[in-house]
Amino acid sequence: MQPDQMSVVLTGACGGIGNLLARQLAARGASLFLCGRDETVLAALQQELQAKASAGQVIDARALDLTDDAQVDAWLVSIEQTRQPINVLVNNAGICKFEMFDRLGDSDIEQMMSLNSIVPMKLTRRLLPQLKRQPAARVVNIASTFGAIGFPGYSVYSASKYAIRGFSQALTRELSDTRVRIGCILPRATRTAINSERVVEMNRRLNVAMDSPEQVAAAVLKFICSERAELALGWPEKLLVRLNSVFPTLIGNAISKKLPLIKQYAS
Ligand SMILES: NC(=O)c1ccc[n+]([C@@H]2O[C@H](COP(=O)([O-])OP(=O)(O)OC[C@H]3O[C@@H](n4cnc5c(N)ncnc54)[C@H](OP(=O)(O)O)[C@@H]3O)[C@@H](O)[C@H]2O)c1
């Protein structure tokens, strides 16, 4: 499917990857239903994209907390009322707290699991009847390299991204006799606000490359247009994801050697 044939529900449009993805989709003619939490940023983005939109291209934005079911329901009802046939859902909003597990609180665990795993499942379930009615439809979940490689300091984040990846794989198979194509993309470290200065410095010392949000948004856009089920971004991350699934002890031993440095930045 090409962007000018898409009506996209995109979460996390105020953030690094989501904001650029919204811009790239809008520039290629997609209608957009955006959400984020920052009302001012969203309003400015909507105004800017609307000013450049072509006739019939809808650009809509709503500030809300995705973990509040009532707010999400009201948003989805308002989208339904536009009668725009939604054929793409991109579950991009996410949070990450880099910290050793015993320093996380219950609320950190609940927030990461809720926003990164449960919210995308609920949104997919809510939109699925509509997606199934379209001639072609796509759901793209933004996971992470850490959804395929468990990494110290990211235990709960990894769990939340493994969850959305497992959900995506099972749903891909469950919907294989429909016109809805599910995809899960695994970006590697990216220079956005989700990573603190401490994480950026640790990545530098670990020789972990960080992509620009522009690069990742472009890769996500290409992935949305495809029918692929899964894609890991970056080299050597693509290889490490495969190696970790076959030889987890090998990758685990290599990561454990870096534990003292990781602990230094997590505390
Ligand atoms: N950056 C990386 O290194 C990296 C690597 C792999 C995967 N990812 C994944 O890529 C996706 C985008 O991340 P990013 O790097 O662009 O991070 P980001 O800049 O922090 O953006 C996150 C977005 O999620 C929104 N959000 C957070 N909590 C929300 C809530 N309760 N309700 C509604 N929206 C909420 C934020 O809205 P506000 O800004 O308005 O709060 C923001 O728009 C995430 O799923 C992340 O896990 C990122």
CSV table of C-alpha atoms and ligand atoms in Angstrom, one decimal:
chain,number,residue,atom,x,y,z
A,1,MET,CA,0.0,0.0,0.0
A,2,GLN,CA,1.3,3.5,-0.8
A,3,PRO,CA,1.0,6.4,1.7
A,4,ASP,CA,-1.5,8.3,-0.3
A,5,GLN,CA,-3.9,5.4,0.0
A,6,MET,CA,-3.5,5.3,3.8
A,7,SER,CA,-5.6,6.6,6.7
A,8,VAL,CA,-3.3,6.1,9.6
A,9,VAL,CA,-3.8,6.1,13.4
A,10,LEU,CA,-0.4,6.9,14.8
A,11,THR,CA,0.4,7.0,18.6
A,12,GLY,CA,3.4,8.9,20.1
A,13,ALA,CA,3.4,11.7,17.4
A,14,CYS,CA,5.1,14.2,19.8
A,15,GLY,CA,8.1,12.0,20.2
A,16,GLY,CA,11.4,11.7,18.2
A,17,ILE,CA,10.4,8.8,15.8
A,18,GLY,CA,6.6,9.5,15.8
A,19,ASN,CA,6.9,13.2,14.9
A,20,LEU,CA,9.2,12.5,11.9
A,21,LEU,CA,7.1,9.5,10.8
A,22,ALA,CA,4.0,11.8,10.9
A,23,ARG,CA,5.8,14.4,8.7
A,24,GLN,CA,7.0,11.8,6.2
A,25,LEU,CA,3.6,10.1,6.0
A,26,ALA,CA,1.8,13.5,5.6
A,27,ALA,CA,4.3,14.6,2.9
A,28,ARG,CA,3.4,11.5,0.9
A,29,GLY,CA,-0.3,12.1,1.1
A,30,ALA,CA,-1.5,10.0,4.0
A,31,SER,CA,-4.4,11.1,6.2
A,32,LEU,CA,-3.4,11.1,9.8
A,33,PHE,CA,-5.0,10.6,13.2
A,34,LEU,CA,-2.3,11.5,15.6
A,35,CYS,CA,-2.0,11.3,19.4
A,36,GLY,CA,0.6,12.3,22.0
A,37,ARG,CA,0.5,13.9,25.4
A,38,ASP,CA,1.8,17.4,24.7
A,39,GLU,CA,-1.1,19.5,23.5
A,40,THR,CA,1.1,22.4,22.4
A,41,VAL,CA,3.4,20.3,20.3
A,42,LEU,CA,0.6,18.3,18.8
A,43,ALA,CA,-1.4,21.5,17.9
A,44,ALA,CA,1.6,23.0,16.2
A,45,LEU,CA,2.3,19.8,14.3
A,46,GLN,CA,-1.3,19.5,13.1
A,47,GLN,CA,-1.4,23.1,12.0
A,48,GLU,CA,1.9,22.7,10.1
A,49,LEU,CA,0.9,19.5,8.4
A,50,GLN,CA,-2.6,20.7,7.6
A,51,ALA,CA,-1.2,23.8,5.9
A,52,LYS,CA,0.7,21.6,3.5
A,53,ALA,CA,-2.0,18.9,3.0
A,54,SER,CA,-3.7,18.3,-0.3
A,55,ALA,CA,-7.5,18.4,-0.8
A,56,GLY,CA,-9.2,15.6,1.0
A,57,GLN,CA,-6.2,14.8,3.2
A,58,VAL,CA,-7.2,14.7,6.8
A,59,ILE,CA,-4.8,15.7,9.6
A,60,ASP,CA,-6.3,15.2,13.0
A,61,ALA,CA,-4.5,15.3,16.4
A,62,ARG,CA,-5.6,14.6,20.0
A,63,ALA,CA,-3.7,15.0,23.2
A,64,LEU,CA,-4.4,12.1,25.6
A,65,ASP,CA,-3.0,9.6,28.0
A,66,LEU,CA,-3.1,6.2,26.2
A,67,THR,CA,-3.2,4.4,29.5
A,68,ASP,CA,-6.6,6.0,30.3
A,69,ASP,CA,-9.2,3.8,28.6
A,70,ALA,CA,-11.9,6.4,28.8
A,71,GLN,CA,-9.7,9.0,26.9
A,72,VAL,CA,-8.8,6.3,24.3
A,73,ASP,CA,-12.4,5.4,23.8
A,74,ALA,CA,-13.4,9.0,23.3
A,75,TRP,CA,-10.6,9.5,20.8
A,76,LEU,CA,-11.6,6.3,18.8
A,77,VAL,CA,-15.2,7.4,18.7
A,78,SER,CA,-14.2,10.8,17.4
A,79,ILE,CA,-12.2,9.1,14.7
A,80,GLU,CA,-15.2,6.9,13.7
A,81,GLN,CA,-17.4,9.9,13.5
A,82,THR,CA,-15.1,11.4,10.7
A,83,ARG,CA,-16.2,8.3,8.6
A,84,GLN,CA,-12.6,8.1,7.3
A,85,PRO,CA,-11.9,4.4,6.7
A,86,ILE,CA,-8.9,3.6,8.9
A,87,ASN,CA,-6.6,1.1,7.1
A,88,VAL,CA,-3.3,1.6,9.1
A,89,LEU,CA,-2.5,1.5,12.8
A,90,VAL,CA,1.0,2.3,14.0
A,91,ASN,CA,1.6,1.6,17.7
A,92,ASN,CA,4.6,3.8,18.3
A,93,ALA,CA,4.1,5.4,21.7
A,94,GLY,CA,6.5,3.9,24.3
A,95,ILE,CA,8.4,4.6,27.5
A,96,CYS,CA,11.6,3.2,28.9
A,97,LYS,CA,13.2,3.5,32.3
A,98,PHE,CA,16.9,2.3,32.2
A,99,GLU,CA,17.6,1.0,35.7
A,100,MET,CA,18.7,-2.1,37.4
A,101,PHE,CA,15.6,-4.2,38.2
A,102,ASP,CA,15.8,-4.0,42.0
A,103,ARG,CA,15.7,-0.2,41.7
A,104,LEU,CA,12.4,-0.1,39.7
A,105,GLY,CA,9.1,0.5,41.6
A,106,ASP,CA,5.8,-1.3,40.9
A,107,SER,CA,4.5,1.7,39.1
A,108,ASP,CA,7.5,1.7,36.7
A,109,ILE,CA,6.8,-2.0,35.9
A,110,GLU,CA,3.1,-1.3,35.4
A,111,GLN,CA,3.6,1.8,33.3
A,112,MET,CA,6.1,0.2,30.9
A,113,MET,CA,4.1,-3.0,30.5
A,114,SER,CA,0.9,-1.0,30.1
A,115,LEU,CA,2.0,1.5,27.5
A,116,ASN,CA,4.4,-0.7,25.5
A,117,SER,CA,2.4,-3.9,25.5
A,118,ILE,CA,-1.2,-3.7,26.6
A,119,VAL,CA,-2.1,-0.4,25.0
A,120,PRO,CA,-1.1,-1.6,21.5
A,121,MET,CA,-3.1,-4.8,22.0
A,122,LYS,CA,-6.2,-2.9,23.1
A,123,LEU,CA,-5.9,-0.4,20.2
A,124,THR,CA,-5.5,-3.3,17.7
A,125,ARG,CA,-8.5,-5.1,19.1
A,126,ARG,CA,-10.6,-1.9,19.0
A,127,LEU,CA,-9.7,-1.1,15.3
A,128,LEU,CA,-9.6,-4.6,14.0
A,129,PRO,CA,-13.3,-4.8,12.8
A,130,GLN,CA,-12.7,-1.7,10.7
A,131,LEU,CA,-9.3,-2.8,9.5
A,132,LYS,CA,-10.8,-6.1,8.3
A,133,ARG,CA,-13.4,-4.3,6.2
A,134,GLN,CA,-10.7,-2.5,4.1
A,135,PRO,CA,-9.3,-3.9,0.8
A,136,ALA,CA,-5.9,-3.8,2.4
A,137,ALA,CA,-4.8,-3.0,6.0
A,138,ARG,CA,-1.7,-2.9,8.1
A,139,VAL,CA,-0.8,-2.8,11.8
A,140,VAL,CA,2.8,-1.9,12.7
A,141,ASN,CA,4.1,-2.3,16.2
A,142,ILE,CA,7.3,-0.6,17.1
A,143,ALA,CA,9.3,-3.0,19.3
A,144,SER,CA,13.0,-2.8,19.8
A,145,THR,CA,16.3,-4.8,19.5
A,146,PHE,CA,15.6,-5.4,23.2
A,147,GLY,CA,12.4,-7.2,22.2
A,148,ALA,CA,14.8,-9.9,20.9
A,149,ILE,CA,17.8,-9.5,23.2
A,150,GLY,CA,17.4,-9.2,26.9
A,151,PHE,CA,19.8,-6.6,28.2
A,152,PRO,CA,20.8,-5.6,31.7
A,153,GLY,CA,19.1,-2.4,32.9
A,154,TYR,CA,16.3,-3.0,30.5
A,155,SER,CA,14.6,-6.0,32.1
A,156,VAL,CA,11.0,-4.7,32.1
A,157,TYR,CA,11.4,-2.7,28.9
A,158,SER,CA,12.7,-5.9,27.2
A,159,ALA,CA,9.8,-7.9,28.7
A,160,SER,CA,7.3,-5.3,27.3
A,161,LYS,CA,8.9,-5.4,23.8
A,162,TYR,CA,9.2,-9.2,23.8
A,163,ALA,CA,5.4,-9.2,24.6
A,164,ILE,CA,4.5,-7.0,21.7
A,165,ARG,CA,6.7,-9.0,19.4
A,166,GLY,CA,5.1,-12.3,20.5
A,167,PHE,CA,1.7,-10.7,20.1
A,168,SER,CA,2.6,-9.5,16.6
A,169,GLN,CA,3.9,-12.9,15.5
A,170,ALA,CA,0.8,-14.8,16.8
A,171,LEU,CA,-1.6,-12.2,15.3
A,172,THR,CA,0.3,-12.3,11.9
A,173,ARG,CA,-0.5,-16.1,11.8
A,174,GLU,CA,-4.1,-15.7,13.2
A,175,LEU,CA,-5.0,-13.1,10.5
A,176,SER,CA,-3.2,-14.8,7.6
A,177,ASP,CA,-6.6,-15.6,6.0
A,178,THR,CA,-7.6,-11.9,6.2
A,179,ARG,CA,-6.4,-8.8,4.3
A,180,VAL,CA,-4.8,-7.4,7.5
A,181,ARG,CA,-1.0,-7.6,7.6
A,182,ILE,CA,0.6,-7.3,11.0
A,183,GLY,CA,4.2,-6.2,11.3
A,184,CYS,CA,6.7,-5.7,14.1
A,185,ILE,CA,9.8,-3.5,13.6
A,186,LEU,CA,12.8,-3.6,16.0
A,187,PRO,CA,14.8,-0.3,15.9
A,188,ARG,CA,18.1,-0.3,17.6
A,189,ALA,CA,19.3,2.6,19.8
A,190,THR,CA,18.0,5.9,18.4
A,191,ARG,CA,18.8,9.5,19.4
A,192,THR,CA,15.5,10.6,20.9
A,193,ALA,CA,14.3,11.9,24.3
A,194,ILE,CA,13.6,8.3,25.5
A,195,ASN,CA,17.3,7.9,26.0
A,196,SER,CA,18.9,10.0,28.8
A,197,GLU,CA,22.3,11.6,28.5
A,198,ARG,CA,23.5,8.7,30.8
A,199,VAL,CA,22.3,6.1,28.2
A,200,VAL,CA,23.9,8.0,25.3
A,201,GLU,CA,27.2,8.1,27.2
A,202,MET,CA,27.0,4.4,28.1
A,203,ASN,CA,26.2,3.5,24.4
A,204,ARG,CA,29.3,5.5,23.4
A,205,ARG,CA,31.5,3.6,25.8
A,206,LEU,CA,29.9,0.2,24.8
A,207,ASN,CA,30.4,1.1,21.1
A,208,VAL,CA,26.7,0.8,20.5
A,209,ALA,CA,25.7,2.8,17.4
A,210,MET,CA,22.7,5.1,17.6
A,211,ASP,CA,20.6,5.9,14.6
A,212,SER,CA,19.0,9.3,13.9
A,213,PRO,CA,15.2,9.4,14.3
A,214,GLU,CA,15.0,10.5,10.6
A,215,GLN,CA,16.7,7.2,9.5
A,216,VAL,CA,14.4,5.2,11.7
A,217,ALA,CA,11.2,7.0,10.7
A,218,ALA,CA,12.2,6.4,7.0
A,219,ALA,CA,12.7,2.7,7.7
A,220,VAL,CA,9.4,2.5,9.5
A,221,LEU,CA,7.6,4.2,6.6
A,222,LYS,CA,9.1,1.7,4.1
A,223,PHE,CA,8.1,-1.2,6.5
A,224,ILE,CA,4.5,0.1,6.7
A,225,CYS,CA,4.3,0.1,2.9
A,226,SER,CA,5.5,-3.5,2.8
A,227,GLU,CA,3.7,-6.6,4.0
A,228,ARG,CA,6.7,-7.9,6.0
A,229,ALA,CA,6.0,-9.5,9.4
A,230,GLU,CA,9.3,-8.5,11.1
A,231,LEU,CA,12.3,-6.4,10.6
A,232,ALA,CA,15.3,-5.7,12.8
A,233,LEU,CA,17.2,-2.4,12.0
A,234,GLY,CA,20.9,-1.8,12.0
A,235,TRP,CA,24.1,-3.8,11.7
A,236,PRO,CA,25.3,-5.8,13.7
A,237,GLU,CA,22.0,-5.8,15.5
A,238,LYS,CA,20.2,-7.7,12.7
A,239,LEU,CA,22.8,-10.5,13.2
A,240,LEU,CA,22.8,-10.4,17.0
A,241,VAL,CA,19.0,-10.8,17.1
A,242,ARG,CA,19.3,-14.0,15.1
A,243,LEU,CA,22.4,-15.2,17.0
A,244,ASN,CA,20.6,-14.6,20.4
A,245,SER,CA,17.7,-16.8,19.3
A,246,VAL,CA,20.0,-19.7,18.4
A,247,PHE,CA,22.9,-19.2,20.8
A,248,PRO,CA,21.6,-17.2,23.8
A,249,THR,CA,24.5,-18.3,26.1
A,250,LEU,CA,27.1,-17.0,23.6
A,251,ILE,CA,25.5,-13.6,23.5
A,252,GLY,CA,24.7,-13.7,27.2
A,253,ASN,CA,28.4,-14.3,28.0
A,254,ALA,CA,29.5,-11.4,25.8
A,255,ILE,CA,26.9,-9.1,27.5
A,256,SER,CA,27.9,-10.2,31.0
A,257,LYS,CA,31.4,-9.0,30.4
A,258,LYS,CA,30.0,-5.5,30.0
A,259,LEU,CA,27.9,-5.7,33.2
A,260,PRO,CA,30.3,-3.6,35.4
A,261,LEU,CA,30.2,-0.7,32.9
A,262,ILE,CA,26.4,-1.0,32.5
A,263,LYS,CA,25.9,-1.0,36.3
A,264,GLN,CA,28.0,2.2,36.5
A,265,TYR,CA,25.6,4.0,34.3
A,266,ALA,CA,22.4,2.5,35.7
A,267,SER,CA,23.0,3.7,39.2
B,1,LIG,N1,14.8,5.8,20.8
B,1,LIG,C1,15.3,4.5,20.9
B,1,LIG,O1,16.4,4.2,21.3
B,1,LIG,C2,14.3,3.4,20.6
B,1,LIG,C3,14.9,2.1,20.2
B,1,LIG,C4,14.1,1.1,19.9
B,1,LIG,C5,12.7,1.3,20.0
B,1,LIG,N2,12.2,2.5,20.3
B,1,LIG,C6,10.7,2.6,20.4
B,1,LIG,O2,10.3,3.6,19.5
B,1,LIG,C7,9.0,4.2,19.9
B,1,LIG,C8,9.2,5.7,19.9
B,1,LIG,O3,10.1,6.1,20.8
B,1,LIG,P1,11.0,7.4,20.7
B,1,LIG,O4,12.4,7.0,20.7
B,1,LIG,O5,10.4,8.3,19.6
B,1,LIG,O6,10.7,8.1,22.1
B,1,LIG,P2,10.1,9.5,22.6
B,1,LIG,O7,10.8,10.5,21.8
B,1,LIG,O8,10.2,9.5,24.0
B,1,LIG,O9,8.6,9.4,22.1
B,1,LIG,C9,7.6,8.6,22.8
B,1,LIG,C10,6.2,9.1,22.5
B,1,LIG,O10,5.3,8.3,23.3
B,1,LIG,C11,4.4,9.2,23.8
B,1,LIG,N3,3.8,8.8,25.1
B,1,LIG,C12,4.5,8.4,26.2
B,1,LIG,N4,3.7,8.0,27.2
B,1,LIG,C13,2.4,8.2,26.7
B,1,LIG,C14,1.1,8.0,27.2
B,1,LIG,N5,0.9,7.6,28.5
B,1,LIG,N6,0.0,8.3,26.4
B,1,LIG,C15,0.2,8.8,25.2
B,1,LIG,N7,1.5,9.0,24.6
B,1,LIG,C16,2.5,8.7,25.4
B,1,LIG,C17,5.1,10.5,24.1
B,1,LIG,O11,4.3,11.6,24.2
B,1,LIG,P3,4.8,12.9,24.9
B,1,LIG,O12,6.1,13.3,24.3
B,1,LIG,O13,3.7,13.9,24.6
B,1,LIG,O14,4.9,12.6,26.3
B,1,LIG,C18,6.0,10.5,22.8
B,1,LIG,O15,5.2,11.0,21.7
B,1,LIG,C19,8.8,3.6,21.3
B,1,LIG,O16,7.9,2.5,21.3
B,1,LIG,C20,10.2,3.1,21.7
B,1,LIG,O17,10.1,2.1,22.7
B,1,LIG,C21,13.0,3.5,20.6
